[in-house]
């Protein structure tokens, strides 16, 4: 089973757990497994077509799945998967205030 790190905004769906275990040969299967155990999680990670939302970043052992095979990226049982929502902000000028 892979370890899945859950971001704070989604922890209410995982009974407050920051990490959960999930099965799946690919990221897509892992997301389906998460949904079967934590209802409502998939619709926050994926759009209506099942594609990972553009503002959600998923990493396997610190590698962004967008540079691998996206949701078809294969998993090993001891992988650590991190779900990280994109954070927007700043003043739009490229400088901090």
C-alpha positions as CSV (number, residue, x, y, z in Angstrom):
1,X,0.0,0.0,0.0
2,X,1.1,3.5,-0.7
3,X,1.2,6.2,1.9
4,X,-0.9,9.2,0.8
5,X,-0.2,12.6,2.4
6,X,-3.5,14.6,2.7
7,X,-3.4,18.4,2.6
8,X,-5.1,20.2,5.5
9,X,-8.2,21.3,3.5
10,X,-9.1,17.7,2.7
11,X,-8.4,16.1,6.1
12,X,-12.0,16.5,7.1
13,X,-12.8,13.8,4.5
14,X,-10.1,11.5,6.0
15,X,-11.3,11.8,9.6
16,X,-8.6,14.3,10.3
17,X,-5.8,12.0,9.2
18,X,-2.8,13.7,7.6
19,X,-1.7,10.4,6.1
20,X,-3.7,7.4,4.9
21,X,-2.9,4.2,3.1
22,X,-4.3,3.4,-0.3
23,X,-4.0,0.7,-3.0
24,X,-3.6,1.1,-6.7
25,X,-1.3,0.2,-9.5
26,X,-1.6,3.7,-10.9
27,X,-2.4,7.2,-9.5
28,X,-5.9,6.8,-11.1
29,X,-6.5,3.6,-9.3
30,X,-5.2,5.0,-6.1
31,X,-7.6,8.0,-6.3
32,X,-10.5,5.5,-6.9
33,X,-9.4,3.6,-3.8
34,X,-9.2,6.8,-1.8
35,X,-12.8,7.6,-2.9
36,X,-14.1,4.2,-1.9
37,X,-12.7,4.8,1.6
38,X,-13.2,8.6,1.9
39,X,-16.3,9.6,0.0
40,X,-16.0,13.0,-1.7
41,X,-12.2,13.1,-2.0
42,X,-12.1,12.3,-5.7
43,X,-14.3,15.2,-6.8
44,X,-11.9,17.6,-5.0
45,X,-8.9,16.1,-6.7
46,X,-10.4,15.3,-10.2
47,X,-12.7,17.1,-12.5
48,X,-15.9,15.6,-13.9
49,X,-13.9,13.7,-16.6
50,X,-11.7,12.1,-13.9
51,X,-8.6,14.2,-14.8
52,X,-6.6,15.6,-12.0
53,X,-7.6,19.2,-11.6
54,X,-5.0,21.7,-12.8
55,X,-4.7,23.4,-9.4
56,X,-4.0,20.1,-7.6
57,X,-0.4,18.8,-7.7
58,X,0.4,15.2,-7.0
59,X,3.9,14.0,-6.3
60,X,5.2,10.4,-6.0
61,X,8.3,10.4,-3.9
62,X,8.9,14.1,-4.7
63,X,8.3,13.7,-8.5
64,X,5.5,15.6,-10.1
65,X,3.2,13.2,-11.9
66,X,2.8,15.8,-14.7
67,X,6.4,15.0,-15.7
68,X,5.7,11.3,-15.6
69,X,2.5,9.7,-16.9
70,X,0.0,11.9,-15.1
71,X,-2.8,9.7,-13.6
72,X,-1.4,6.7,-15.5
73,X,1.8,6.9,-13.5
74,X,2.6,3.5,-12.0
75,X,3.0,3.0,-8.3
76,X,5.1,0.8,-6.1
77,X,3.8,-0.5,-2.8
78,X,6.2,1.6,-0.7
79,X,5.7,4.9,-2.6
80,X,4.7,8.1,-0.8
81,X,2.1,10.1,-2.7
82,X,1.6,13.8,-1.7
83,X,-1.5,15.7,-2.8
84,X,-0.8,19.4,-2.8
85,X,-3.3,22.1,-3.7
86,X,-1.8,25.0,-5.6
87,X,-1.6,28.2,-3.6
88,X,-2.4,31.5,-5.3
89,X,-1.4,34.8,-4.1
90,X,1.0,37.7,-4.4
91,X,0.6,41.1,-5.7
92,X,1.0,40.3,-9.4
93,X,4.3,42.3,-9.8
94,X,6.7,39.5,-9.0
95,X,7.9,41.3,-5.9
96,X,6.9,40.8,-2.3
97,X,5.4,43.6,-0.3
